[in-house]
CSV table of C-alpha atoms in Angstrom, one decimal:
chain,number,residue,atom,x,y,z
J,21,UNK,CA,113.8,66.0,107.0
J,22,UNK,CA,110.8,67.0,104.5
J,23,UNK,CA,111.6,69.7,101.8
J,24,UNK,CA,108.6,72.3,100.9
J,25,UNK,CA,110.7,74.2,98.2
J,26,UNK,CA,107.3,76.1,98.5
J,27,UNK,CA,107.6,77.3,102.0
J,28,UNK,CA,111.1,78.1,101.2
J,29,UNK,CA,110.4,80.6,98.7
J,30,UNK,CA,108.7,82.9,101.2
J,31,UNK,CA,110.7,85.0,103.8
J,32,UNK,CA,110.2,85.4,107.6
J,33,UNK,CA,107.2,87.4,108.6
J,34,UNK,CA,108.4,90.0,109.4
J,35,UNK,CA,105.4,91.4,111.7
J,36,UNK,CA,106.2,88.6,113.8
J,37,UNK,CA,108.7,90.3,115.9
J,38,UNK,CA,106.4,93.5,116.5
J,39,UNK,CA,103.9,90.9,117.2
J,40,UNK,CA,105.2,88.9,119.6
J,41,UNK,CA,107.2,92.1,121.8
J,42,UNK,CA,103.0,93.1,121.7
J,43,UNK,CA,101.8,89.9,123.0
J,44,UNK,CA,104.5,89.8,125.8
J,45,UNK,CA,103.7,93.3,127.1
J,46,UNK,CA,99.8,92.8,127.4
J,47,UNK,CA,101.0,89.1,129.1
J,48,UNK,CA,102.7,91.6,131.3
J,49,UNK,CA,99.7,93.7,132.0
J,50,UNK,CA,100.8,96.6,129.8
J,51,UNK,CA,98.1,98.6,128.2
J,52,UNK,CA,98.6,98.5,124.4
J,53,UNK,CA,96.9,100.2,122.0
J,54,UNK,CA,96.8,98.4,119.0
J,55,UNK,CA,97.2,100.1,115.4
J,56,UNK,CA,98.8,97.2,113.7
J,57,UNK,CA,96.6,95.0,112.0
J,58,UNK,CA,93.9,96.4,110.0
J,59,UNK,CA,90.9,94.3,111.6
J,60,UNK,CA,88.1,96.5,110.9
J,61,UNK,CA,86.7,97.0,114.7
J,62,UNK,CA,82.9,98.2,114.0
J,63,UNK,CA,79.4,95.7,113.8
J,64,UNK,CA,78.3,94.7,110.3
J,65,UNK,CA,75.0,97.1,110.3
J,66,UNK,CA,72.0,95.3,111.5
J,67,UNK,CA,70.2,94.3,108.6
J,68,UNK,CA,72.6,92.4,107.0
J,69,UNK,CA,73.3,90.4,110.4
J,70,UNK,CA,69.4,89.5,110.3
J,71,UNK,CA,69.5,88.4,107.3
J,72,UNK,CA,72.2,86.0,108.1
J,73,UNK,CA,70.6,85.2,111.0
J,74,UNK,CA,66.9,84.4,109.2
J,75,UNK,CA,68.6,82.7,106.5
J,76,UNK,CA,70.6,80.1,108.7
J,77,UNK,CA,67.3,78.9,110.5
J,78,UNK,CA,66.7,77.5,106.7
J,79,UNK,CA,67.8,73.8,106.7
J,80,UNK,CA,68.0,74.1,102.6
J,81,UNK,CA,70.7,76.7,103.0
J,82,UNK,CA,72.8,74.3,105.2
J,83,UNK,CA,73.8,72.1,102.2
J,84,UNK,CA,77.1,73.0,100.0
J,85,UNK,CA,76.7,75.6,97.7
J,86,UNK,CA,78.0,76.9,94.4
J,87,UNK,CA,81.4,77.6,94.8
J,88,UNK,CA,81.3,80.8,91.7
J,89,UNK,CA,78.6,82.3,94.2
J,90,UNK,CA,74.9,81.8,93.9
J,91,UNK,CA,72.5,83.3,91.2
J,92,UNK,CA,71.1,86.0,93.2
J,93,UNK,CA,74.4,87.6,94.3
J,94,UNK,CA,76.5,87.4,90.9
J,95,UNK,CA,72.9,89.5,89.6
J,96,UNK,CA,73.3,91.5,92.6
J,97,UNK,CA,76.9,92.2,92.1
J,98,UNK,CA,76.0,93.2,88.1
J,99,UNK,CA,73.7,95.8,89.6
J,100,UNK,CA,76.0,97.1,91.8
J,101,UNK,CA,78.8,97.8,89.5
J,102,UNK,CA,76.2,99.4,87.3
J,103,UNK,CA,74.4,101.6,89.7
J,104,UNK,CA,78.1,102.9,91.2
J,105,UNK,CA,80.2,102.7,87.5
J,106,UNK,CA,78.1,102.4,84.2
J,107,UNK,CA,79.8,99.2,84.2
J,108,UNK,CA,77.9,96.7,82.3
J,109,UNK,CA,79.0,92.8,83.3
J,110,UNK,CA,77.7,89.3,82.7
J,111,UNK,CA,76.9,87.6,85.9
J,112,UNK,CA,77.5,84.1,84.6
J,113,UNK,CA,80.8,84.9,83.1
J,114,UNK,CA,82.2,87.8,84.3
J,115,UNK,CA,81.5,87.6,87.7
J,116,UNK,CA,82.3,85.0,90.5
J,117,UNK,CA,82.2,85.1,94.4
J,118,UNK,CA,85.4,84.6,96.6
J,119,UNK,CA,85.8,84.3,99.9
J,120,UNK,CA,87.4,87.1,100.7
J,121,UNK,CA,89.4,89.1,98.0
J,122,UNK,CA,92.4,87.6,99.3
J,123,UNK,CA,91.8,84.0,99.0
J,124,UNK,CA,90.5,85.3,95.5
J,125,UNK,CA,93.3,87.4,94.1
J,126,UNK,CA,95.8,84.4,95.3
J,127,UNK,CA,93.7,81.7,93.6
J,128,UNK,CA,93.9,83.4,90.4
J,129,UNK,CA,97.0,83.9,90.4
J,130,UNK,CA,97.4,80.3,91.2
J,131,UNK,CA,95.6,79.1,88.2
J,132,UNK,CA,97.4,81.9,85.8
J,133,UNK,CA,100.7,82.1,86.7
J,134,UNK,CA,103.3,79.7,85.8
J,135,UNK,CA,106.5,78.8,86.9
J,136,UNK,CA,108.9,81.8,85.4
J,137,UNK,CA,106.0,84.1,84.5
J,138,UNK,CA,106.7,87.9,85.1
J,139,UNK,CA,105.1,89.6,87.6
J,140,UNK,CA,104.8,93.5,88.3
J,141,UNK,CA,103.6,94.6,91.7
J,142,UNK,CA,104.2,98.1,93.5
J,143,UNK,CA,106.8,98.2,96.2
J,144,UNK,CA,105.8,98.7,98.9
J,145,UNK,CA,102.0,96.6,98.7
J,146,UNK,CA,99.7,94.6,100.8
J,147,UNK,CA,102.2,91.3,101.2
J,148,UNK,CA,99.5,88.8,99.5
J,149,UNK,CA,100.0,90.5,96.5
J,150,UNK,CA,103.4,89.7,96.0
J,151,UNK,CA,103.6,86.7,97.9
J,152,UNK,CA,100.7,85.2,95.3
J,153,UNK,CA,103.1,85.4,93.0
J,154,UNK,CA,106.2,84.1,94.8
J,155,UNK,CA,103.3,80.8,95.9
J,156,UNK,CA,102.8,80.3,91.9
J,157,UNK,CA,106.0,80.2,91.1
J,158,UNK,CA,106.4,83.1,89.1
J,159,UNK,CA,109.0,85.9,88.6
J,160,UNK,CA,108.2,88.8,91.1
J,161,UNK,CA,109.5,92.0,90.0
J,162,UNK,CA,109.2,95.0,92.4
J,163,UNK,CA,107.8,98.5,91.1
J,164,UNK,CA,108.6,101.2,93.3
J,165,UNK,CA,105.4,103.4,94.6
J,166,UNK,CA,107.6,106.2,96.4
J,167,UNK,CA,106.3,110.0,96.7
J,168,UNK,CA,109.3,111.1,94.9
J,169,UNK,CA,109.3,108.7,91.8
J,170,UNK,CA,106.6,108.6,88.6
J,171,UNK,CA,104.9,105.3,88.8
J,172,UNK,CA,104.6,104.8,85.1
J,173,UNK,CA,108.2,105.6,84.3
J,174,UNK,CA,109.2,103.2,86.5
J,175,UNK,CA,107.1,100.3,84.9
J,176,UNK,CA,108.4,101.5,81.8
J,177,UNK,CA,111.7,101.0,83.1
J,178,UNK,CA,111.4,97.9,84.3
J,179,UNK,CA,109.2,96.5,81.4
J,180,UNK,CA,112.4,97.3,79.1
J,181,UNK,CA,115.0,95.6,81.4
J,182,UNK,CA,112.8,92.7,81.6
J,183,UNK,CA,112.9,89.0,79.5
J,184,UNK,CA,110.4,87.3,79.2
J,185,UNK,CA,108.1,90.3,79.1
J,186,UNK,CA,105.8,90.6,82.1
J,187,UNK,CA,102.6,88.6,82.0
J,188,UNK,CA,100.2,90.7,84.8
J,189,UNK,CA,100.4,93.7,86.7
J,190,UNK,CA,98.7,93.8,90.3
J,191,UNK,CA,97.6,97.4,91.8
J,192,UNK,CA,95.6,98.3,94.6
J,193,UNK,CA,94.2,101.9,94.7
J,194,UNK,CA,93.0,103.4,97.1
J,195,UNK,CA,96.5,102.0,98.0
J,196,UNK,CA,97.2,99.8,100.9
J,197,UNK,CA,99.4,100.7,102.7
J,198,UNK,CA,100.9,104.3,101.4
J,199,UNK,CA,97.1,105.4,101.1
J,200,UNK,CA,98.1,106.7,97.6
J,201,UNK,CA,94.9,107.3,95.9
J,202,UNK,CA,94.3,108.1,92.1
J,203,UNK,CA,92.0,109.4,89.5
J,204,UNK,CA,90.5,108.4,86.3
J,205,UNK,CA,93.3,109.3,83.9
J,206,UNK,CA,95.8,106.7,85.8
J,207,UNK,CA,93.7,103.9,85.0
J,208,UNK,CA,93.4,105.6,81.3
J,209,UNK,CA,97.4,105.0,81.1
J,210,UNK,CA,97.3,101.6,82.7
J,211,UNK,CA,94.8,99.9,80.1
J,212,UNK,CA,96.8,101.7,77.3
J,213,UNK,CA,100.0,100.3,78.7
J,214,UNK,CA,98.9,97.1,79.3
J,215,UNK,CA,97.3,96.8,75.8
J,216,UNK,CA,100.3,97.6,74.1
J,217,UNK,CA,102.1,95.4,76.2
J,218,UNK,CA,100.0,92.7,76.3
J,219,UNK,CA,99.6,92.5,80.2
J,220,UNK,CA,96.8,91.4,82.3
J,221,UNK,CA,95.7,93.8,84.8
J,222,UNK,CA,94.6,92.7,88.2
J,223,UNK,CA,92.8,95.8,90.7
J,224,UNK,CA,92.5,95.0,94.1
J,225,UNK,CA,89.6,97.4,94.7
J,226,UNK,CA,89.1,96.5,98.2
J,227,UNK,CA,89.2,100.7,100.0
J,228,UNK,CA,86.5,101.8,97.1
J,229,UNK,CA,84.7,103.5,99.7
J,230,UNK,CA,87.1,104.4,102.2
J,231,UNK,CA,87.2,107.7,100.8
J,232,UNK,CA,87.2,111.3,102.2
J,233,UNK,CA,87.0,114.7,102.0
J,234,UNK,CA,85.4,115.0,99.0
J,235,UNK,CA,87.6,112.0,97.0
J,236,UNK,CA,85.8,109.4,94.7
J,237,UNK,CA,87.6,106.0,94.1
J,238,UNK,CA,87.5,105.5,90.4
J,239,UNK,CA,87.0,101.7,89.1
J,240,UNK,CA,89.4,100.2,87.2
J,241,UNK,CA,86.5,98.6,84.8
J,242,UNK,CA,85.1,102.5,84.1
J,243,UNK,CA,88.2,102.9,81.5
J,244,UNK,CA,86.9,101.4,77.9
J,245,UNK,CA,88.7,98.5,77.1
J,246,UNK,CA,89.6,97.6,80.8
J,247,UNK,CA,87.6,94.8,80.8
J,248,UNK,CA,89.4,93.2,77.9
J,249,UNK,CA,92.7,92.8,79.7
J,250,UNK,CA,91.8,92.8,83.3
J,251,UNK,CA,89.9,92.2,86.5
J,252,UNK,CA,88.9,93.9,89.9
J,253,UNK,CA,88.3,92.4,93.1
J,254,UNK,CA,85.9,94.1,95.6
J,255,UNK,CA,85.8,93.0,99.5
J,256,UNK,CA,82.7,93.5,101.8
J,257,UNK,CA,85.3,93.4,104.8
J,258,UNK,CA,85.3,97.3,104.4
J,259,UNK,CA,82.3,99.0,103.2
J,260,UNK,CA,79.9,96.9,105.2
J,261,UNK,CA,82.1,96.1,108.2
J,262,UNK,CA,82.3,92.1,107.2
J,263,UNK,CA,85.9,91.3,108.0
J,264,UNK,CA,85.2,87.8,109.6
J,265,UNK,CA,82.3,86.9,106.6
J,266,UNK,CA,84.8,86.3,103.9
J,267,UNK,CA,83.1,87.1,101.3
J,268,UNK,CA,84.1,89.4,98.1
J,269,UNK,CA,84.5,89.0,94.2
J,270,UNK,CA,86.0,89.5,91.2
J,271,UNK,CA,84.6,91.1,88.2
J,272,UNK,CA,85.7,91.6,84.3
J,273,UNK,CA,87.5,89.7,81.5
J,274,UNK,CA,85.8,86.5,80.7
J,275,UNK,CA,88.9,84.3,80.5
J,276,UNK,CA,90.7,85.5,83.7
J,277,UNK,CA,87.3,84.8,85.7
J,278,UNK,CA,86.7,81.6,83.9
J,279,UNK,CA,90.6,80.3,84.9
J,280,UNK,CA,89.3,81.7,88.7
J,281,UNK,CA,86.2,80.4,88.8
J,282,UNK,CA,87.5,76.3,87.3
J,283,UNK,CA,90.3,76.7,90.0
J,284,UNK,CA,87.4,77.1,92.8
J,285,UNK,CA,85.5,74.4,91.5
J,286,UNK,CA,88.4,71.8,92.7
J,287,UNK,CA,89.6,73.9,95.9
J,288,UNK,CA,85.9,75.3,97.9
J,289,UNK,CA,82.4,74.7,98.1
J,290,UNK,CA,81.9,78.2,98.3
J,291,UNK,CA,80.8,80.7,100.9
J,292,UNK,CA,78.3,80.1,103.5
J,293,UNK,CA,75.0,80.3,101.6
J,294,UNK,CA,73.4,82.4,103.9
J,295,UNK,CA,76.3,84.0,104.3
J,296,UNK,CA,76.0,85.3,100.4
J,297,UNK,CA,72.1,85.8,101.0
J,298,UNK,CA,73.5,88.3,103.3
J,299,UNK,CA,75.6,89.6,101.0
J,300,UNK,CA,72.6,90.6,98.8
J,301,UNK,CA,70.8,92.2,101.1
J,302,UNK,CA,73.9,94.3,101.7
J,303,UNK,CA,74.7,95.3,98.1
J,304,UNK,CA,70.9,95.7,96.8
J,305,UNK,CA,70.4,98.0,100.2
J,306,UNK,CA,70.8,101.3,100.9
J,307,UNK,CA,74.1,103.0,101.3
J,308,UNK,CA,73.6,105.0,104.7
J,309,UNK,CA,75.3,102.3,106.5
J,310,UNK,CA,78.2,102.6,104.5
J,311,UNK,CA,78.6,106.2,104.9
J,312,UNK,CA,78.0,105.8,108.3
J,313,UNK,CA,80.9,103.8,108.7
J,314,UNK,CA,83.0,106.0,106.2
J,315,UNK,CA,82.4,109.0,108.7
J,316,UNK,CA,83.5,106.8,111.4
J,317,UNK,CA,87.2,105.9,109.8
J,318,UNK,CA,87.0,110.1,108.6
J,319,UNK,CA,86.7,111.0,112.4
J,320,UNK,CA,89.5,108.8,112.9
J,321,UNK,CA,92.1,109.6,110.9
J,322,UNK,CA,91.7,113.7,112.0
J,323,UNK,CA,92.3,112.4,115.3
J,324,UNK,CA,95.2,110.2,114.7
J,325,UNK,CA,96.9,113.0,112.2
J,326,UNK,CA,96.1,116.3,114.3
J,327,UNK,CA,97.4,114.3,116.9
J,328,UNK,CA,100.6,113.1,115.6
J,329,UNK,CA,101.8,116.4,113.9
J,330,UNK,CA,100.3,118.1,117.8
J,331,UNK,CA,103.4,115.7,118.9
J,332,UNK,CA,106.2,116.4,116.6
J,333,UNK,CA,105.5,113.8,114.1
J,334,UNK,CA,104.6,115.2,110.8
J,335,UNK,CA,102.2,113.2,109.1
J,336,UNK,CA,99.7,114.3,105.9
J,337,UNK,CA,96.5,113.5,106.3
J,338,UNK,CA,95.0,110.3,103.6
J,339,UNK,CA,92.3,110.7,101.2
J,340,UNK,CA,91.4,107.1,101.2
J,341,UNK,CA,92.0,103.9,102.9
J,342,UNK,CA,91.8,102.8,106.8
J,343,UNK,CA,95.1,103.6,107.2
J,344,UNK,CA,97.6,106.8,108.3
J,345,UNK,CA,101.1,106.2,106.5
J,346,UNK,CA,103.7,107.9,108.2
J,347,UNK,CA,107.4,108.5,107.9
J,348,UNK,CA,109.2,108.1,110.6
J,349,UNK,CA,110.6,110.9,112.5
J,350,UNK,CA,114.2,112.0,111.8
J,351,UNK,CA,115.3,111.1,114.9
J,352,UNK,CA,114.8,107.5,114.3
J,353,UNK,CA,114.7,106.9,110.6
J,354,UNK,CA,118.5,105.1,111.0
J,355,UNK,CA,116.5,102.6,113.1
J,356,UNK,CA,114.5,101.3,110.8
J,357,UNK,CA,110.6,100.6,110.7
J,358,UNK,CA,111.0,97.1,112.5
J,359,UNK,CA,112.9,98.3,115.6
J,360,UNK,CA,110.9,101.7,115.3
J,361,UNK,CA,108.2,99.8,116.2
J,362,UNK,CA,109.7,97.9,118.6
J,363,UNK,CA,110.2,101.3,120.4
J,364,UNK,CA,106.7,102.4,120.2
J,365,UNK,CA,105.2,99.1,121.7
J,366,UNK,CA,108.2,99.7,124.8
J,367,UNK,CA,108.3,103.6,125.5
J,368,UNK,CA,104.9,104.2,124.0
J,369,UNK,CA,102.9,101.3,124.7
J,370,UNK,CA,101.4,101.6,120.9
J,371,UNK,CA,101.3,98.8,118.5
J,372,UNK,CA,102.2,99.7,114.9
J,373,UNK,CA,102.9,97.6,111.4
J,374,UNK,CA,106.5,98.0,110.6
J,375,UNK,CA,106.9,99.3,106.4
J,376,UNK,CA,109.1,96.9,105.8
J,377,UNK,CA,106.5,94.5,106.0
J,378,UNK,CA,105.2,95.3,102.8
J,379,UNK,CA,108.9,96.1,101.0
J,380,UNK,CA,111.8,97.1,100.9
J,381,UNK,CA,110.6,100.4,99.9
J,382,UNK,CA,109.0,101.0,103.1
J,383,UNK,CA,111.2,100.8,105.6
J,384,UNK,CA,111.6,104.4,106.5
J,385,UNK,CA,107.4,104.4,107.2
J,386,UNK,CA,104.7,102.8,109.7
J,387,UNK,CA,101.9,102.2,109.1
J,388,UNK,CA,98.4,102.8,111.7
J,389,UNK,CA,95.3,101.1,111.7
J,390,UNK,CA,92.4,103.1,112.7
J,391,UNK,CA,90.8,100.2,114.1
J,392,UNK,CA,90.7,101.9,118.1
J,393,UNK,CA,88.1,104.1,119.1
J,394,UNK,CA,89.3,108.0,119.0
J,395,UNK,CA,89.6,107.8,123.2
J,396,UNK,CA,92.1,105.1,122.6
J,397,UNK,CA,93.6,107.0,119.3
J,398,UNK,CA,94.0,110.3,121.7
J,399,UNK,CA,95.5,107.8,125.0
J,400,UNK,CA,98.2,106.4,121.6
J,401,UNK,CA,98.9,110.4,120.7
J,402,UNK,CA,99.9,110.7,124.6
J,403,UNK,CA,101.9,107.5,124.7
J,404,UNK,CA,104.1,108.6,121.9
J,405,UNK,CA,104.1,112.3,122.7
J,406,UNK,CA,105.7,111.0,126.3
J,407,UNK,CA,108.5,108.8,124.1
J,408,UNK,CA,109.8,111.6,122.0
J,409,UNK,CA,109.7,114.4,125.4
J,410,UNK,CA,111.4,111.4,126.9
């Protein structure tokens, strides 16, 4: 039989099992409403689907295209960190398209991570952020991101117990999927920490403007000297609704984009060109779609938490992110998130992600989507309000 030492280096998905109890009950005819996987459910806004749609009729834009983005949309992307962040950047070498901040984050970590290189990522995270690592090769090493421990003392902790010294940090604030959000002065600490450490910095900025009552995302890039030891990465799946476009990018130090962007050159062709002339139209336009959409996740999330703490589940209400993080009742903590959830889709016919999904460190939460409509969010609230009477 083949050996793919590889494959063998990454565990059992554990969403499958929530997954597949889901699949049987709809096969069954069961009513599910699904708060599992974040798949943003609302239309890209109009004018951005016309302009994909006027610039596919263009043969010239049918052709392979650059796989670092086009001209037009690195400038655009320059613009657009400097209208929302002060953030001056140079769109030939500190800026280059992805498809997708996922394929993007993994890629660099690909082409900068070696075999035994130190990695830091929070526990719990969004699994492509640790399982980059594990892909590459390189020493993952687990930060816990718990409500009752300071973040900073434990990478200080872990930074002294560790040989060789870590080479990259990877964060993700607004924080998927504890919804942990954070101001200016944490990104202050990080650059100073990761000068005197000599650590790159990678930002997975993908919820900057999932944000509500009154919260502001800070960039990474706003601190001074950021840009010397680290890069962002910005999704369109979010802001403008483009989940299934796949297209994002990464922004900041020269030498990180430059290993990114040479990596790309051998693996893609790029995006879709019109799917980038698109993208252009969406970042150079206005911003009332995006608030638009922002209101819609805001209405959302009141529903889903006045709802859940209504039915004996207490749950605090985020400040950022597309997501509701809850602990799991008392009742049922012992169980575990995986066979939690397994309950929910039974007795309460509502699909959840299991917390251990994303670590260890997460197995007493679940986390919701707010990817349903609020008449399908209420029909979830009565579903589990039923399993805990019952």
């Amino acid at each position: 039989m083949l050996e793919f030492r590889r494959m063998k280096r990454l565990p059992p998905y554990v969403f499958a099992e929530v997954n597949d109890l889901k699949m049987a009950a709809r096969r069954a005819g069961e009513d599910i409403v699904d708060l599992g996987m974040g798949n943003p459910d609302l239309a890209t806004p109009p004018h951005i689907v016309d302009k994909l749609l006027e610039a596919a009729g263009k043969a010239t834009n049918h052709r392979y295209s650059a796989s670092k983005g086009i001209t037009k949309l690195r400038h655009a992307i320059v613009d657009w960190y400097r209208r929302r962040y002060n953030v001056e950047l140079d769109p030939d070498t500190e800026t280059v398209a992805t498809i997708g901040a996922k394929e993007g984050l993994s890629h660099l970590v690909l082409a900068t991570v070696s075999p035994g290189d130190v990695v830091f990522v929070p526990n719990p995270t969004y699994p492509i952020h640790a399982y980059s690592v594990v892909i590459a090769g390189g020493d993952l090493r687990s930060i816990p991101l718990t409500p009752d421990t300071d973040f900073f003392e434990n990478l200080k902790t872990a930074f002294r117990q560790t040989w060789p010294s870590p080479k990259m940090i990877i964060v993700s604030f607004p924080h998927n999927p504890t919804t942990i959000c954070v101001d200016r002065e944490f990104f202050v600490k990080l650059v100073d920490f990761a000068h005197n450490h000599e650590v790159a910095v990678v930002h997975d900025f993908a919820y900057a403007d999932l944000c509500f009552d009154g919260y502001q995302a800070p960039s990474f890039l706003e601190v001074p000297g950021a840009k010397e030891i680290g890069v962002e990465f910005f999704s369109m799946s979010k802001s403008y609704s483009m989940p299934g476009w796949r297209l994002g990018f990464a922004v900041g130090n020269p030498e990180l984009i430059a290993a990114l962007t040479r990596i790309k050159s051998y693996l893609d062709y790029g995006v879709f060109q019109p799917i980038q002339i698109a993208g252009i139209i969406a970042l150079n336009g206005p911003d009332d779609c995006v608030r638009e959409i922002v209101d819609v996740y805001c209405q959302r999330r009141d529903t889903l938490v006045t709802g859940l703490n209504r039915a004996g589940w207490p749950t605090e209400s985020p400040r950022g992110t597309m997501f509701v993080w809850s602990k799991i009742p008392d009742q049922f903590v012992d169980l575990g998130s995986v066979e939690f959830s397994k309950k929910l889709i039974t007795h309460a016919k509502v699909a959840v992600s299991p917390g251990r999904g994303f670590g260890e460190y997460g197995d007493e939460y679940v986390r919701f989507a707010l990817v349903e409509n609020q008449d399908r969010i209420n029909q979830a609230i009565r579903g589990i309000r039923r399993f805990f009477q019952s």
